PDB file of C-alpha atoms in Angstrom:
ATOM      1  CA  UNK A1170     -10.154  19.714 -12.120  1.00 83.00           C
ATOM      2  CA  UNK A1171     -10.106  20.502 -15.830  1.00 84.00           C
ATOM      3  CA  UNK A1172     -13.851  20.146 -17.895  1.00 89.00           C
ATOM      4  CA  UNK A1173     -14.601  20.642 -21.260  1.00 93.00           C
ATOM      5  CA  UNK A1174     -16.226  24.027 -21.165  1.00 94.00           C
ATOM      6  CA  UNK A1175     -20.276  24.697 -22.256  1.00 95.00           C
ATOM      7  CA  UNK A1176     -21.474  27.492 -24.790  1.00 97.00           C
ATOM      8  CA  UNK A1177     -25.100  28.235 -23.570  1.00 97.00           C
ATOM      9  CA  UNK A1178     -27.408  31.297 -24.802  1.00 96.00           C
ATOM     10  CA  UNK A1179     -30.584  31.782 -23.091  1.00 95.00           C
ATOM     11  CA  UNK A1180     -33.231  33.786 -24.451  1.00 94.00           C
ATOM     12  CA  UNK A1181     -36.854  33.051 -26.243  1.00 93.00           C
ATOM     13  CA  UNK A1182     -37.540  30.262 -28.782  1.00 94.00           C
ATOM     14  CA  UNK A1183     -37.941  32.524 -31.668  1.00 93.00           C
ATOM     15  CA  UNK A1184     -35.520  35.289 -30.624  1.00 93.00           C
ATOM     16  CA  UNK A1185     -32.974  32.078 -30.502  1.00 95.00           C
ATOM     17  CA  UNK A1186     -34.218  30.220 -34.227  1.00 95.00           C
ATOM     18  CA  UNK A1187     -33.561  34.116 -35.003  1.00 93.00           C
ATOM     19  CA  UNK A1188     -29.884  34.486 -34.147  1.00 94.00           C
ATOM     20  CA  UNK A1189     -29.474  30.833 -35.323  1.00 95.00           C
ATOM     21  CA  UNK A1190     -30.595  31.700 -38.674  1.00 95.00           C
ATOM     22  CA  UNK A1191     -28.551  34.913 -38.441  1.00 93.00           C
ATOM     23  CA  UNK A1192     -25.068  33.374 -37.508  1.00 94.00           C
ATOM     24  CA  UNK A1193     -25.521  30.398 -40.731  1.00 96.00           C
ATOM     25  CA  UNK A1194     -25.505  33.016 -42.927  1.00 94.00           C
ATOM     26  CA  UNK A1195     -22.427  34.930 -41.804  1.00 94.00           C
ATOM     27  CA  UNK A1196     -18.758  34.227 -43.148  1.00 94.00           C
ATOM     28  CA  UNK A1197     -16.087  33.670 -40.710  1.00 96.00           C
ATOM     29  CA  UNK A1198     -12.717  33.256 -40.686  1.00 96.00           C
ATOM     30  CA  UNK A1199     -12.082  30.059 -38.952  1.00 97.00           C
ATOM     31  CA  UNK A1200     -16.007  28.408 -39.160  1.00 98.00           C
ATOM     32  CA  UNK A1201     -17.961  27.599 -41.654  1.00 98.00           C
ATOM     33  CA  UNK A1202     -21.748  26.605 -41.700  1.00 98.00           C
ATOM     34  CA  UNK A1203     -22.042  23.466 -43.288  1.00 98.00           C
ATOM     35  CA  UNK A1204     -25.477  23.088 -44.128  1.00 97.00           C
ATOM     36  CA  UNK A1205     -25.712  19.470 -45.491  1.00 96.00           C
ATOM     37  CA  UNK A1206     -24.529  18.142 -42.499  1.00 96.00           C
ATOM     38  CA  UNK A1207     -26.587  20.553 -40.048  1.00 97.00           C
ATOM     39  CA  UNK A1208     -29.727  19.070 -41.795  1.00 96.00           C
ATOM     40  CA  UNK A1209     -28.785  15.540 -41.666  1.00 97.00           C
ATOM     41  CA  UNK A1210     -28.243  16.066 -37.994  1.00 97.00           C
ATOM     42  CA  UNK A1211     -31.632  17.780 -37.248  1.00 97.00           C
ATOM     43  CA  UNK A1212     -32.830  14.544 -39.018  1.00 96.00           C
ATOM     44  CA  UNK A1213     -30.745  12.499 -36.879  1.00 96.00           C
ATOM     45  CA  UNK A1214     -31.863  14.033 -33.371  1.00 96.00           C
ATOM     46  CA  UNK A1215     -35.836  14.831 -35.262  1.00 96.00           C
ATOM     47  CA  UNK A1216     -35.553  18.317 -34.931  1.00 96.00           C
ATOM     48  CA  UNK A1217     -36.487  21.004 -37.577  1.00 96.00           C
ATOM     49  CA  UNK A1218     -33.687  22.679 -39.557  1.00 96.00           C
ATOM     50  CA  UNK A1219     -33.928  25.534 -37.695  1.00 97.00           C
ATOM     51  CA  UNK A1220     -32.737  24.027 -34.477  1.00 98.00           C
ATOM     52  CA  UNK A1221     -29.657  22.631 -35.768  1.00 98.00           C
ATOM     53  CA  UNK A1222     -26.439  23.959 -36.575  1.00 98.00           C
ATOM     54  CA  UNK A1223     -23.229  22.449 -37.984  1.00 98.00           C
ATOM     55  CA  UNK A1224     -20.147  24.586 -38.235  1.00 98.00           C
ATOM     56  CA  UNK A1225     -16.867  23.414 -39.294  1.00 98.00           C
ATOM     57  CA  UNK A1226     -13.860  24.540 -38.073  1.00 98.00           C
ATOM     58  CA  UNK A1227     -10.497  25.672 -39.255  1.00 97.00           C
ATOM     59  CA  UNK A1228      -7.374  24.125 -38.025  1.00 96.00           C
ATOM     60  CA  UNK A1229      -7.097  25.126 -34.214  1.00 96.00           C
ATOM     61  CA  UNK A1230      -4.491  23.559 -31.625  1.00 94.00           C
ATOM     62  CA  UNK A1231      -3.543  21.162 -34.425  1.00 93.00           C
ATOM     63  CA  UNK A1232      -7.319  20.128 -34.697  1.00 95.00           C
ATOM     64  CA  UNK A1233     -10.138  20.694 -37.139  1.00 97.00           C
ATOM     65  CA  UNK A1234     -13.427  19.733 -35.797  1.00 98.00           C
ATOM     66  CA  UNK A1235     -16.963  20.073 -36.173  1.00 98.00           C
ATOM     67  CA  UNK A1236     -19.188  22.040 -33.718  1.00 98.00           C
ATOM     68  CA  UNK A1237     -22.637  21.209 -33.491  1.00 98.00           C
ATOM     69  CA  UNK A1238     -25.437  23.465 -32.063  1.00 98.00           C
ATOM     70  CA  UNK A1239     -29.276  22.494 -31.217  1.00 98.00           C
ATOM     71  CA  UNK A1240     -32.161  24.342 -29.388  1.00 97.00           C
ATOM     72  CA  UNK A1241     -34.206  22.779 -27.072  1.00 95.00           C
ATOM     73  CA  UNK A1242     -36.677  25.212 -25.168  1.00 91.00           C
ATOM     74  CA  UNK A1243     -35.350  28.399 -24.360  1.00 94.00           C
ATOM     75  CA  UNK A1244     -31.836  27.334 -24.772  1.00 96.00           C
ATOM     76  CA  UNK A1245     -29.280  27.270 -27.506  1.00 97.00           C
ATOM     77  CA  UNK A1246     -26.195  25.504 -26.650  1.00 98.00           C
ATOM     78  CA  UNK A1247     -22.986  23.705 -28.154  1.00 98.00           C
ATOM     79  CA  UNK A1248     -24.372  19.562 -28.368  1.00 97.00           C
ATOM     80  CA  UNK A1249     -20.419  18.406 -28.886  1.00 97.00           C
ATOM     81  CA  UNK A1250     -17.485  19.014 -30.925  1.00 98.00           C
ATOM     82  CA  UNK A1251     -16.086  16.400 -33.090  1.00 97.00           C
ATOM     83  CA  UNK A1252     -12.819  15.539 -34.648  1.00 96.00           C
ATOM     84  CA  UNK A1253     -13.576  15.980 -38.429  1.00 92.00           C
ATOM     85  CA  UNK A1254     -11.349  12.480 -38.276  1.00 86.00           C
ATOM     86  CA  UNK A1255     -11.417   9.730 -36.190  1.00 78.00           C
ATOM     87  CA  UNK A1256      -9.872  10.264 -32.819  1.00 86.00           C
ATOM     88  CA  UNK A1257     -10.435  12.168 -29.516  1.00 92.00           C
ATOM     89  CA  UNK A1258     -10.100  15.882 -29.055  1.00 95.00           C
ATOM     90  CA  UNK A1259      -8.201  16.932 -26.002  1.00 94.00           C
ATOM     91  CA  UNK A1260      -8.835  19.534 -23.212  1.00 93.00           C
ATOM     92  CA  UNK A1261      -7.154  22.186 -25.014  1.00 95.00           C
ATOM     93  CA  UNK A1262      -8.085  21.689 -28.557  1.00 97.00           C
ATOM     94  CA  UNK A1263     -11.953  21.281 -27.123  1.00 97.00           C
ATOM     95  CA  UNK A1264     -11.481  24.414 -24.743  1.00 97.00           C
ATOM     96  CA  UNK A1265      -9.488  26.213 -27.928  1.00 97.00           C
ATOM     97  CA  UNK A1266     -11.692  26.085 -30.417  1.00 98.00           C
ATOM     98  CA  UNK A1267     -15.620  26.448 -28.259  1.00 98.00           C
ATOM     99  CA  UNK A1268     -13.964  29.666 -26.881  1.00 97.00           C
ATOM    100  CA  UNK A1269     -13.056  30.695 -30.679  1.00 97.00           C
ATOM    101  CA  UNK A1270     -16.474  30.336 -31.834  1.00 97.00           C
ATOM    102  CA  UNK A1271     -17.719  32.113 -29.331  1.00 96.00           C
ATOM    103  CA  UNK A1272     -15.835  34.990 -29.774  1.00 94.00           C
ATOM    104  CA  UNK A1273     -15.746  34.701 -33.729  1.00 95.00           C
ATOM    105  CA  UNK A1274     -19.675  33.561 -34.275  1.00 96.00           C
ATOM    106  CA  UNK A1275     -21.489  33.910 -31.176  1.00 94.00           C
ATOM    107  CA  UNK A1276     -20.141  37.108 -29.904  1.00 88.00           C
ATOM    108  CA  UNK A1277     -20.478  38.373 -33.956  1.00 76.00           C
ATOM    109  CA  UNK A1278     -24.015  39.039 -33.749  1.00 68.00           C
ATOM    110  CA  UNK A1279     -26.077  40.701 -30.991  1.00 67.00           C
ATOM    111  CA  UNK A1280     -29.902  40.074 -30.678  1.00 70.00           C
ATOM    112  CA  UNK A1281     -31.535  41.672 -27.372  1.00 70.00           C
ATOM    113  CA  UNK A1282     -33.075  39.917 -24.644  1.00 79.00           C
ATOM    114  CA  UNK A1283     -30.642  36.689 -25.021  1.00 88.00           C
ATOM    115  CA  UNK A1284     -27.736  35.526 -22.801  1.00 91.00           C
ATOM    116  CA  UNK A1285     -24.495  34.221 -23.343  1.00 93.00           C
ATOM    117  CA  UNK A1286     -22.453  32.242 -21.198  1.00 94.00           C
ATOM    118  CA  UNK A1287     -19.323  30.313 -21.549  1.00 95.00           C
ATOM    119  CA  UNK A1288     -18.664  28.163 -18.623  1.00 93.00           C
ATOM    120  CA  UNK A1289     -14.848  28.283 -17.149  1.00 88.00           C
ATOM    121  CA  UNK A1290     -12.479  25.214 -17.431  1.00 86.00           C
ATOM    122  CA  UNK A1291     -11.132  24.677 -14.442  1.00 85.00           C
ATOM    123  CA  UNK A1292     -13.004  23.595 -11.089  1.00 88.00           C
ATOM    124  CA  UNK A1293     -12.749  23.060  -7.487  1.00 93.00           C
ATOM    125  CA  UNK A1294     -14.025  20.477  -5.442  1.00 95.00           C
ATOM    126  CA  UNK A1295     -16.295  23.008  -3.850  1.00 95.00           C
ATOM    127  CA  UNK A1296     -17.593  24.436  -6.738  1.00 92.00           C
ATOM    128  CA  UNK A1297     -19.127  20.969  -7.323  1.00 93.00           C
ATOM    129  CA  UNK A1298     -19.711  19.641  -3.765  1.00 96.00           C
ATOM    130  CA  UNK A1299     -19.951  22.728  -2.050  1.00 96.00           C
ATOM    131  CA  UNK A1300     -17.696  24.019   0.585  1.00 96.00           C
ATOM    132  CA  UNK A1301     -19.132  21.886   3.815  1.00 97.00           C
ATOM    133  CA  UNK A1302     -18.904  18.905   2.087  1.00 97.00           C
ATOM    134  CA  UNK A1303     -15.721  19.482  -0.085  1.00 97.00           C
ATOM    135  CA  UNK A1304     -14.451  20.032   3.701  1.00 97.00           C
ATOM    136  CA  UNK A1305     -15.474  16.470   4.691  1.00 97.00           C
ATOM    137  CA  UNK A1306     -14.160  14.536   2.258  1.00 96.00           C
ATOM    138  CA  UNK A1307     -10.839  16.338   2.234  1.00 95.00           C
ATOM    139  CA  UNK A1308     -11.041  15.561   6.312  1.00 95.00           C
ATOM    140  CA  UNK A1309     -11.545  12.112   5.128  1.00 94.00           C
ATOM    141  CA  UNK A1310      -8.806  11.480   2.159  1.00 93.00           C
ATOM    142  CA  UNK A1311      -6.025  13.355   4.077  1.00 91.00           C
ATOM    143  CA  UNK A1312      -6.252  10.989   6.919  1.00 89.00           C
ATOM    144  CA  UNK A1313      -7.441   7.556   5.612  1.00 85.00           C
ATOM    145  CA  UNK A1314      -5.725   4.813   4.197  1.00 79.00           C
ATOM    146  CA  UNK A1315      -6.959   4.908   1.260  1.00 76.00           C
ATOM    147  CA  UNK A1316      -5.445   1.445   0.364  1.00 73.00           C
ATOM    148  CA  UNK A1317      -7.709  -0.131   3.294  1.00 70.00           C
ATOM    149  CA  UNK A1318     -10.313   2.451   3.178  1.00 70.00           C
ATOM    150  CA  UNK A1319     -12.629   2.485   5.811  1.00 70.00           C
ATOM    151  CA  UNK A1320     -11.780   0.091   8.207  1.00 70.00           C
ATOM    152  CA  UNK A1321      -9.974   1.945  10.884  1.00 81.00           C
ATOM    153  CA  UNK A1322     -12.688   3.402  13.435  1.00 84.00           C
ATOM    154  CA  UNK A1323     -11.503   7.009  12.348  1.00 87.00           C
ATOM    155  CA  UNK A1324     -11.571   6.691   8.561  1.00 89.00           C
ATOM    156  CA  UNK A1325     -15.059   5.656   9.090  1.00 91.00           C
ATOM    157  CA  UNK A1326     -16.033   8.004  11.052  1.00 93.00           C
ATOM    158  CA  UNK A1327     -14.726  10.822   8.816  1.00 94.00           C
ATOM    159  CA  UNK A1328     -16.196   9.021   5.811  1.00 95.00           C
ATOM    160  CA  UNK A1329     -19.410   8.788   7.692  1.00 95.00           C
ATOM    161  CA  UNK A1330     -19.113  12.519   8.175  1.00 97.00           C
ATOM    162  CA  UNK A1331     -18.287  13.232   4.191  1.00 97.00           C
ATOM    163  CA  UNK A1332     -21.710  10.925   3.414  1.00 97.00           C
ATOM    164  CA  UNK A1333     -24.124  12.779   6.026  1.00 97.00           C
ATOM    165  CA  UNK A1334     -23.031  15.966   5.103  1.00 97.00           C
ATOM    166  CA  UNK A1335     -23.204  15.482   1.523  1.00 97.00           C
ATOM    167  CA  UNK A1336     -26.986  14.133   2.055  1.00 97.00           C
ATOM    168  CA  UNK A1337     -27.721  17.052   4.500  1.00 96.00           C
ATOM    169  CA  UNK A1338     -26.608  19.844   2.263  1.00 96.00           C
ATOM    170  CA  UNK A1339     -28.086  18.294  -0.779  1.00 95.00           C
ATOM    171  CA  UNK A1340     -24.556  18.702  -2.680  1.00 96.00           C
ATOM    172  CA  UNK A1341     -24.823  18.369  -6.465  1.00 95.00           C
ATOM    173  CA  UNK A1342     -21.162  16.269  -6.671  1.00 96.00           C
ATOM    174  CA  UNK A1343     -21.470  13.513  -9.159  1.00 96.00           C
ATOM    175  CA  UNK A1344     -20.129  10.123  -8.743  1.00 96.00           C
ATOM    176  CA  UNK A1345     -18.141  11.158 -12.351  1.00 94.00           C
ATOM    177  CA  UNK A1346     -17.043  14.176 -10.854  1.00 94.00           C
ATOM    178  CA  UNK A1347     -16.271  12.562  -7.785  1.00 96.00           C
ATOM    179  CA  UNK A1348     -14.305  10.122  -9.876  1.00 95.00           C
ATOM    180  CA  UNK A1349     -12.345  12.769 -11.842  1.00 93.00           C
ATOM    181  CA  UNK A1350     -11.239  14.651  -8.267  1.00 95.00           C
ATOM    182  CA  UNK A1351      -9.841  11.632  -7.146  1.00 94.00           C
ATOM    183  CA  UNK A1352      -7.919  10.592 -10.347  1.00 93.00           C
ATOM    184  CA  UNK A1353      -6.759  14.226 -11.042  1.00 91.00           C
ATOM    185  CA  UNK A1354      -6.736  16.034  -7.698  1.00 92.00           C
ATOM    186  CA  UNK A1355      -6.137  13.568  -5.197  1.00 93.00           C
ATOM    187  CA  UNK A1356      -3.680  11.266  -7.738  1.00 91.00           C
ATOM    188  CA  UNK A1357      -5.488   7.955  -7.044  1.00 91.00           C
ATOM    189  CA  UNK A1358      -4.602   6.030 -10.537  1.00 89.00           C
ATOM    190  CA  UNK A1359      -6.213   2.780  -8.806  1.00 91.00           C
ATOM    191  CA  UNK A1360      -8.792   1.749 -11.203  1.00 93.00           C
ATOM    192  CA  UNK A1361     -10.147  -0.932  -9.162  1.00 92.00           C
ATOM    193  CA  UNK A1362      -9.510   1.505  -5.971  1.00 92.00           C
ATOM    194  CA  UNK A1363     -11.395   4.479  -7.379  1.00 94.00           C
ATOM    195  CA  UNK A1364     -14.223   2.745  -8.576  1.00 94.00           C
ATOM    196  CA  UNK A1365     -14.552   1.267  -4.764  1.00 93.00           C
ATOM    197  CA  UNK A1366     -14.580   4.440  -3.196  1.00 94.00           C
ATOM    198  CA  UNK A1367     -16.999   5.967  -6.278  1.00 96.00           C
ATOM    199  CA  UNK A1368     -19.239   2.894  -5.629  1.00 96.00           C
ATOM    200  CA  UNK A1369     -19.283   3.257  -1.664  1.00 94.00           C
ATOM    201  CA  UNK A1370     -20.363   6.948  -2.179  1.00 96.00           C
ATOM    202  CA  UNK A1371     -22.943   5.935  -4.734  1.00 97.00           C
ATOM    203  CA  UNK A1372     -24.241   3.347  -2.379  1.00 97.00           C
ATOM    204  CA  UNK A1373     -24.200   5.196   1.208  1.00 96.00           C
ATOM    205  CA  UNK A1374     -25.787   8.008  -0.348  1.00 96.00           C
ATOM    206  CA  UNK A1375     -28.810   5.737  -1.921  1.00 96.00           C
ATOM    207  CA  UNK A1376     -28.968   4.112   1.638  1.00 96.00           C
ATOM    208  CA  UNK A1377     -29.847   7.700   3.370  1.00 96.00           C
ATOM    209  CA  UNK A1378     -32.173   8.503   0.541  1.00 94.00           C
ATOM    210  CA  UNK A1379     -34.278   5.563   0.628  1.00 93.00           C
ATOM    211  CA  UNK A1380     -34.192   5.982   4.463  1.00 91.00           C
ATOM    212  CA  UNK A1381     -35.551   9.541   4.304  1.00 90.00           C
ATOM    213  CA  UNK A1382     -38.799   7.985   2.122  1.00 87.00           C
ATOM    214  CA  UNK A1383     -38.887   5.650   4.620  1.00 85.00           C
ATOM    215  CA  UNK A1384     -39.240   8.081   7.633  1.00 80.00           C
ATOM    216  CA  UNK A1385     -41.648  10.145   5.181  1.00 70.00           C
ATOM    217  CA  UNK A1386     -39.111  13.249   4.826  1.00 61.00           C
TER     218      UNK A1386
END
């Protein structure tokens, strides 16, 4: 599954406001710190300046975009990046240009005792579910018919064996993510279908939580 990727750098408040300040005053070749618009956004989100960053990009992948930064805690990280016009960006223009700046900007200045990390693009089921449960739920789709779902004694079973493992294992798969496997892995371009099967995992999953409070787990 393809993601937009994250820019995170860990490290203390002030040693972060520090490398903030540090990268805004820097001149790059395809970013630029636009400072009127990183203070109306601070405004915007009620942050001070120092928190904020706006950087504007050069043409990339056919795209020029904005990149917007904020720190909250110990953590710096990329908010969004925006089309400088109206519009979407895509995978690769997203992907493009946060791996740009983070070579050209983030990567430009070094300030001890802070961490930098880039998150990949593409995923696996398991790295989401987790490998007992990304087992179940393949168990499940390559047998079921998906078109009836669960109403054959073994597609329920096997569902019923995605769901209690997925409880039991505590896996961290979203119902988006879960969404996005079965649109782009699993080729399910059902709306109506996908939301069914999104909702049904949703809804088992509550069931077995609200059943654990009840049981005083």
């Amino acid at each position: 599954m393809r993601t937009f990727k994250k820019l995170e750098i860990k490290g203390e408040k002030e040693d972060l406001v520090n490398f903030l300040k540090e990268i805004k005053s820097k001149v790059y070749d395809n970013f630029t710190y636009m400072s009127d618009k990183s203070d109306d956004y601070a405004m915007m989100i009620s942050l001070p300046k120092e928190y904020t960053a706006t950087f504007l990009s050069n043409e990339i992948e056919r795209a020029i975009a904005y990149v917007w930064l904020v720190i909250s805690d110990n953590l710096l990280y990329v908010a969004n990046i925006t089309p400088n016009k109206s519009g979407q960006l895509t995978y690769n223009q997203y992907n493009s240009i946060i791996s740009k700046f983070c070579e050209e900007v983030v990567k430009s200045d070094t300030i001890k005792d802070i961490s930098i990390n880039l998150s990949k693009e593409d995923f696996t089921i398991e790295d989401f579910a987790g490998a007992d449960t990304a087992l179940k739920l393949k168990n499940w789709i390559n047998s079921a018919n998906l078109s009836t779902l669960n109403t054959n004694h073994y597609d329920f079973k096997r569902w019923c064996d995605f769901i209690f493992t997925s409880h039991l294992t505590k896996s961290q798969l979203t119902s988006s993510q879960f969404e996005k496997f079965l649109i782009e892995d699993v080729k399910l371009y059902d709306e109506d279908l996908v939301s069914k099967i999104v909702q049904e995992y949703e809804y088992s999953l509550d069931i077995l939580k609200e059943y654990d409070k009840h049981r005083g787990f």
